[in-house]
CSV table of C-alpha atoms in Angstrom, one decimal:
chain,number,residue,atom,x,y,z
A,1,MET,CA,22.9,3.6,9.8
A,2,ALA,CA,21.1,5.7,11.7
A,3,ILE,CA,17.4,3.8,13.0
A,4,SER,CA,15.7,6.6,11.5
A,5,LYS,CA,15.8,6.1,7.5
A,6,TYR,CA,13.7,3.1,8.6
A,7,PHE,CA,10.9,5.5,9.3
A,8,GLY,CA,11.1,7.2,6.3
A,9,GLY,CA,8.5,5.9,4.2
A,10,LEU,CA,6.6,6.6,7.4
A,11,ILE,CA,7.3,9.9,7.8
A,12,ILE,CA,6.5,10.7,3.6
A,13,GLY,CA,2.4,8.4,4.3
A,14,VAL,CA,1.7,10.4,7.5
A,15,GLY,CA,2.4,14.0,6.0
A,16,ILE,CA,0.4,13.3,3.1
A,17,VAL,CA,-2.7,11.7,4.5
A,18,ILE,CA,-2.3,15.2,7.3
A,19,VAL,CA,-2.2,17.4,4.3
A,20,HIS,CA,-5.1,16.1,3.0
A,21,VAL,CA,-7.0,16.5,5.9
A,22,ILE,CA,-6.1,20.2,6.2
A,23,ALA,CA,-7.1,20.7,2.3
A,24,THR,CA,-10.1,18.4,2.1
A,25,MET,CA,-11.9,17.8,5.1
A,26,LEU,CA,-11.4,21.2,7.1
A,27,PRO,CA,-13.0,23.4,5.1
A,28,LEU,CA,-15.6,21.4,5.0
A,29,LEU,CA,-16.7,21.5,8.5
A,30,SER,CA,-18.1,24.3,7.5
A,31,GLN,CA,-21.0,23.0,6.0
A,32,ILE,CA,-22.2,20.2,8.2
A,33,ASP,CA,-25.1,21.7,10.2
A,34,GLY,CA,-26.8,19.1,11.1
A,35,ASN,CA,-28.9,17.6,8.3
A,36,ASN,CA,-26.0,17.6,5.6
A,37,TYR,CA,-26.0,14.1,5.2
A,38,TRP,CA,-23.0,15.1,1.6
A,39,PHE,CA,-20.2,14.5,4.5
A,40,SER,CA,-20.0,11.3,5.7
A,41,THR,CA,-17.0,9.7,7.3
A,42,TYR,CA,-17.1,7.4,4.1
A,43,ASN,CA,-16.4,8.7,1.4
A,44,ARG,CA,-14.1,11.4,3.3
A,45,TRP,CA,-11.6,8.9,3.4
A,46,ILE,CA,-9.0,9.4,1.6
A,47,SER,CA,-9.0,6.6,-0.5
A,48,PHE,CA,-12.9,7.2,-1.3
A,49,ASP,CA,-11.7,10.8,-2.4
A,50,SER,CA,-10.8,11.4,-5.3
A,51,SER,CA,-9.1,14.1,-5.0
A,52,ASN,CA,-5.7,15.0,-5.9
A,53,TRP,CA,-3.7,14.2,-2.6
A,54,THR,CA,-5.7,10.7,-3.1
A,55,ILE,CA,-3.8,10.1,-6.4
A,56,ILE,CA,-0.6,10.7,-5.5
A,57,PHE,CA,-1.0,9.0,-2.1
A,58,PHE,CA,-1.6,5.5,-4.3
A,59,TRP,CA,0.9,7.1,-6.8
A,60,VAL,CA,3.5,7.2,-4.2
A,61,LEU,CA,2.6,4.0,-2.1
A,62,PRO,CA,5.9,1.7,-3.7
A,63,ILE,CA,8.2,4.3,-2.9
A,64,ILE,CA,7.0,5.0,0.4
A,65,SER,CA,6.7,1.1,1.3
A,66,ALA,CA,10.3,0.6,0.2
A,67,VAL,CA,11.8,3.7,2.6
A,68,GLY,CA,11.9,1.4,5.3
A,69,THR,CA,12.6,-2.1,6.7
A,70,ASN,CA,13.5,-3.9,3.4
A,71,GLN,CA,16.8,-1.1,4.2
A,72,ILE,CA,17.9,-3.3,6.0
A,73,ILE,CA,19.0,-6.1,3.3
A,74,HIS,CA,21.9,-3.5,1.6
A,75,ASP,CA,23.1,-2.5,5.5
A,76,ASP,CA,23.7,-5.8,7.0
A,77,ILE,CA,25.3,-6.7,3.3
A,78,SER,CA,26.8,-3.8,3.0
A,79,SER,CA,28.3,-3.7,6.3
A,80,GLY,CA,29.1,-7.0,6.6
A,81,PHE,CA,26.7,-7.8,9.1
A,82,PHE,CA,24.8,-10.2,6.6
A,83,TRP,CA,27.4,-13.3,7.2
A,84,GLN,CA,28.5,-12.6,10.6
A,85,GLN,CA,24.3,-13.8,11.5
A,86,VAL,CA,24.7,-16.1,8.8
A,87,SER,CA,27.5,-17.9,10.2
A,88,LYS,CA,26.8,-18.0,13.4
A,89,GLN,CA,22.8,-19.1,12.8
A,90,GLY,CA,22.5,-19.9,9.8
A,91,TYR,CA,21.0,-18.3,6.7
A,92,GLN,CA,17.7,-20.0,7.4
A,93,LYS,CA,17.3,-18.2,10.5
A,94,TYR,CA,18.7,-15.3,8.5
A,95,ILE,CA,15.3,-15.7,6.4
A,96,PHE,CA,13.1,-16.8,9.2
A,97,TYR,CA,13.8,-13.2,10.8
A,98,THR,CA,14.1,-11.2,8.2
A,99,PHE,CA,11.7,-12.3,5.2
A,100,PRO,CA,8.9,-11.3,8.4
A,101,ILE,CA,10.1,-7.2,9.4
A,102,ILE,CA,10.4,-6.7,5.7
A,103,PHE,CA,7.0,-7.6,4.9
A,104,LEU,CA,5.5,-6.3,8.4
A,105,GLY,CA,7.0,-3.1,8.2
A,106,GLY,CA,6.1,-2.3,3.9
A,107,PHE,CA,2.2,-3.5,5.2
A,108,LEU,CA,2.3,-0.7,8.3
A,109,ILE,CA,3.9,2.0,6.0
A,110,VAL,CA,0.6,1.9,4.1
A,111,LEU,CA,-1.8,0.9,6.9
A,112,ILE,CA,-0.5,3.7,9.5
A,113,PRO,CA,-1.5,6.5,7.8
A,114,LEU,CA,-4.5,5.1,6.2
A,115,MET,CA,-5.8,4.9,9.9
A,116,ILE,CA,-4.4,8.1,10.7
A,117,ASN,CA,-6.6,9.8,8.3
A,118,LEU,CA,-9.7,7.3,8.5
A,119,PHE,CA,-9.1,8.6,12.8
A,120,PHE,CA,-10.3,12.1,11.3
A,121,ALA,CA,-12.5,11.6,8.7
A,122,TRP,CA,-14.2,9.4,11.7
A,123,ALA,CA,-13.5,12.5,13.9
A,124,LEU,CA,-14.6,15.5,12.1
A,125,PHE,CA,-17.6,13.8,9.9
A,126,PRO,CA,-21.0,11.5,11.1
A,127,THR,CA,-20.5,7.8,10.5
A,128,ILE,CA,-23.3,7.1,8.9
A,129,LYS,CA,-23.8,5.4,5.2
A,130,PRO,CA,-23.3,6.9,2.0
A,131,ASP,CA,-26.7,7.6,0.4
A,132,PHE,CA,-27.2,6.3,-3.2
A,133,ILE,CA,-29.2,9.8,-4.5
A,134,LEU,CA,-27.3,12.3,-2.4
A,135,ASN,CA,-24.5,10.3,-3.6
A,136,PHE,CA,-25.1,9.7,-6.9
A,137,ASN,CA,-21.3,11.6,-7.9
A,138,SER,CA,-19.9,8.9,-5.9
A,139,VAL,CA,-17.0,7.3,-8.2
A,140,VAL,CA,-17.4,3.5,-6.4
A,141,LEU,CA,-18.4,1.6,-8.6
A,142,SER,CA,-18.3,-2.1,-9.2
A,143,GLN,CA,-16.3,-1.3,-12.2
A,144,THR,CA,-13.6,-0.1,-10.6
A,145,THR,CA,-14.3,-0.7,-7.0
A,146,PHE,CA,-14.1,-4.6,-5.3
A,147,MET,CA,-17.3,-4.9,-3.3
A,148,ALA,CA,-18.8,-1.8,-4.3
A,149,GLY,CA,-22.0,-2.8,-3.6
A,150,LYS,CA,-20.3,-2.7,0.4
A,151,TYR,CA,-19.9,1.3,0.4
A,152,TYR,CA,-24.5,1.7,0.4
A,153,THR,CA,-25.3,-1.0,2.9
A,154,ASN,CA,-22.0,-2.0,4.8
A,155,PRO,CA,-19.3,0.3,4.8
A,156,VAL,CA,-17.7,-0.7,7.5
A,157,SER,CA,-16.5,-4.3,6.3
A,158,LEU,CA,-15.4,-2.3,2.5
A,159,VAL,CA,-13.5,0.2,4.6
A,160,LEU,CA,-11.9,-2.8,6.4
A,161,LEU,CA,-11.5,-4.1,3.5
A,162,TYR,CA,-9.7,-0.9,1.7
A,163,LEU,CA,-7.4,-1.1,4.8
A,164,ILE,CA,-5.8,-4.6,4.1
A,165,LEU,CA,-5.4,-4.6,0.0
A,166,PRO,CA,-3.2,-1.4,0.2
A,167,SER,CA,-1.2,-2.8,3.4
A,168,LEU,CA,-0.9,-5.9,1.5
A,169,LEU,CA,0.6,-4.7,-1.5
A,170,GLY,CA,2.7,-2.1,0.6
A,171,GLY,CA,4.0,-5.2,2.2
A,172,LEU,CA,5.1,-7.1,-0.9
A,173,PHE,CA,6.3,-3.9,-2.4
A,174,ALA,CA,8.3,-4.1,0.2
A,175,LEU,CA,10.1,-7.6,0.1
A,176,ILE,CA,9.9,-7.1,-3.7
A,177,SER,CA,12.7,-3.8,-3.0
A,178,GLY,CA,14.4,-5.2,0.2
A,179,MET,CA,15.0,-8.9,-2.2
A,180,LEU,CA,16.5,-7.1,-5.2
A,181,SER,CA,19.4,-5.7,-2.5
A,182,PHE,CA,20.6,-9.6,-2.8
A,183,TYR,CA,21.1,-9.1,-7.1
A,184,LEU,CA,21.9,-5.0,-7.5
A,185,ASP,CA,23.9,-3.3,-5.4
A,186,ASN,CA,22.3,0.0,-5.9
A,187,GLN,CA,19.9,1.1,-3.8
A,188,PHE,CA,18.4,3.6,-5.6
A,189,ILE,CA,16.6,1.1,-7.9
A,190,THR,CA,15.9,-1.3,-5.1
A,191,ILE,CA,13.6,1.3,-3.9
A,192,THR,CA,12.1,2.2,-7.2
A,193,VAL,CA,12.0,-0.5,-8.9
A,194,GLY,CA,7.6,-0.8,-7.4
A,195,PHE,CA,6.8,2.6,-9.5
A,196,VAL,CA,8.7,1.7,-12.2
A,197,LEU,CA,6.6,-1.6,-12.4
A,198,SER,CA,3.4,0.8,-11.5
A,199,LEU,CA,4.2,3.1,-14.0
A,200,PHE,CA,4.4,0.5,-16.7
A,201,LEU,CA,1.7,-1.6,-15.7
A,202,THR,CA,-0.4,1.6,-15.5
A,203,ILE,CA,0.6,2.4,-19.2
A,204,LEU,CA,-0.6,-1.4,-20.4
A,205,THR,CA,-3.4,-0.7,-18.3
A,206,SER,CA,-4.6,2.3,-20.7
A,207,ILE,CA,-4.1,0.5,-23.6
A,208,PHE,CA,-5.5,-2.7,-22.4
A,209,PRO,CA,-7.8,-2.0,-19.1
A,210,HIS,CA,-9.3,-5.4,-18.9
A,211,GLN,CA,-7.0,-7.7,-20.0
A,212,VAL,CA,-3.6,-5.9,-17.6
A,213,PHE,CA,-4.1,-4.5,-14.4
A,214,SER,CA,-2.4,-1.8,-12.3
A,215,PRO,CA,-1.5,-2.6,-8.6
A,216,VAL,CA,-1.7,0.8,-7.1
A,217,LEU,CA,-5.4,1.7,-9.3
A,218,MET,CA,-6.6,-1.4,-7.7
A,219,VAL,CA,-6.0,-0.6,-3.9
A,220,ALA,CA,-7.6,2.2,-4.1
A,221,GLY,CA,-10.9,2.2,-3.1
A,222,VAL,CA,-12.5,5.0,-4.8
A,223,GLY,CA,-11.9,2.9,-7.9
A,224,PHE,CA,-9.5,4.9,-10.8
A,225,GLY,CA,-9.7,2.1,-13.0
A,226,TYR,CA,-11.3,-1.6,-13.6
A,227,VAL,CA,-11.1,-4.0,-12.1
A,228,PRO,CA,-10.8,-7.8,-11.5
A,229,SER,CA,-12.9,-10.3,-9.3
A,230,LEU,CA,-11.1,-10.3,-5.7
A,231,SER,CA,-10.3,-13.2,-6.3
A,232,SER,CA,-8.2,-12.4,-9.0
A,233,PHE,CA,-6.3,-10.1,-6.7
A,234,ILE,CA,-5.9,-13.1,-4.0
A,235,VAL,CA,-4.4,-15.3,-6.4
A,236,GLY,CA,-2.2,-12.8,-8.7
A,237,TRP,CA,-0.3,-11.3,-5.6
A,238,SER,CA,-0.2,-14.8,-3.7
A,239,ILE,CA,1.9,-15.5,-7.2
A,240,ALA,CA,3.8,-12.8,-6.7
A,241,PHE,CA,4.6,-13.4,-2.7
A,242,ILE,CA,5.7,-16.9,-3.6
A,243,LEU,CA,7.5,-15.4,-6.3
A,244,THR,CA,9.6,-12.9,-4.1
A,245,LEU,CA,10.0,-15.5,-1.3
A,246,LEU,CA,11.6,-18.1,-4.0
A,247,LEU,CA,13.8,-14.8,-4.9
A,248,PHE,CA,14.9,-14.0,-1.7
A,249,VAL,CA,16.0,-17.6,-0.6
A,250,LEU,CA,17.7,-17.8,-3.8
A,251,GLY,CA,19.4,-14.6,-3.0
A,252,VAL,CA,20.3,-15.2,0.9
A,253,ARG,CA,21.6,-18.7,-0.4
A,254,ARG,CA,23.8,-17.5,-3.4
A,255,HIS,CA,25.4,-14.4,-0.3
A,256,ALA,CA,25.8,-17.1,2.1
A,257,PHE,CA,28.3,-19.6,-0.3
A,258,ASP,CA,29.1,-17.0,-2.6
């Protein structure tokens, strides 16, 4: 299989953030005259911008994360390379190598586009802190954004947080997709299951906004929905990660000894 297939999600992600730059950042440059505090690096970055392109990027996050290195599992099984590696090195080493590669692939598929968009926001707009009065229409609120107070006092730390959180989610979605390849032979399902799960949770979130949380809504800094405490998010992510790891190990063993 061509190695280019593992970069499909990254290409889509980069394409979305570049379109965001062209459609939402460039038209604002004519309004910057040196005394304008309406626009800054932080409120123009895609994670803190409430434009349609922000919604699109975070909505497709589960899919683009699953169009990357997670496809290694499906390709290894289809080509017979899986059994060749397991017979030579043992299934433990196969897990040791593939699990972190898949996670890192999904992590970077989300991180790289966000950093590219952040670079343009930094290059095109002044790096000044958002003002609570001038930016009163901002949707960065404590109910919908983790550590929202940092947006006005220490925005750099908040940017770092919202670089890491969606990237962690991307890594998790990639692992889930890769893990399912041990149980399902349908690659379309393994790629889209994260999106379907997120859609289902988003529907439940609209019905039970304080009891159920959509992962893709929580990791956007702009705040598309009510968020729990940051510690609750970390615990939930950790539980999902551990369950995925266990199912990954069981899947490898299932095929290795089949």
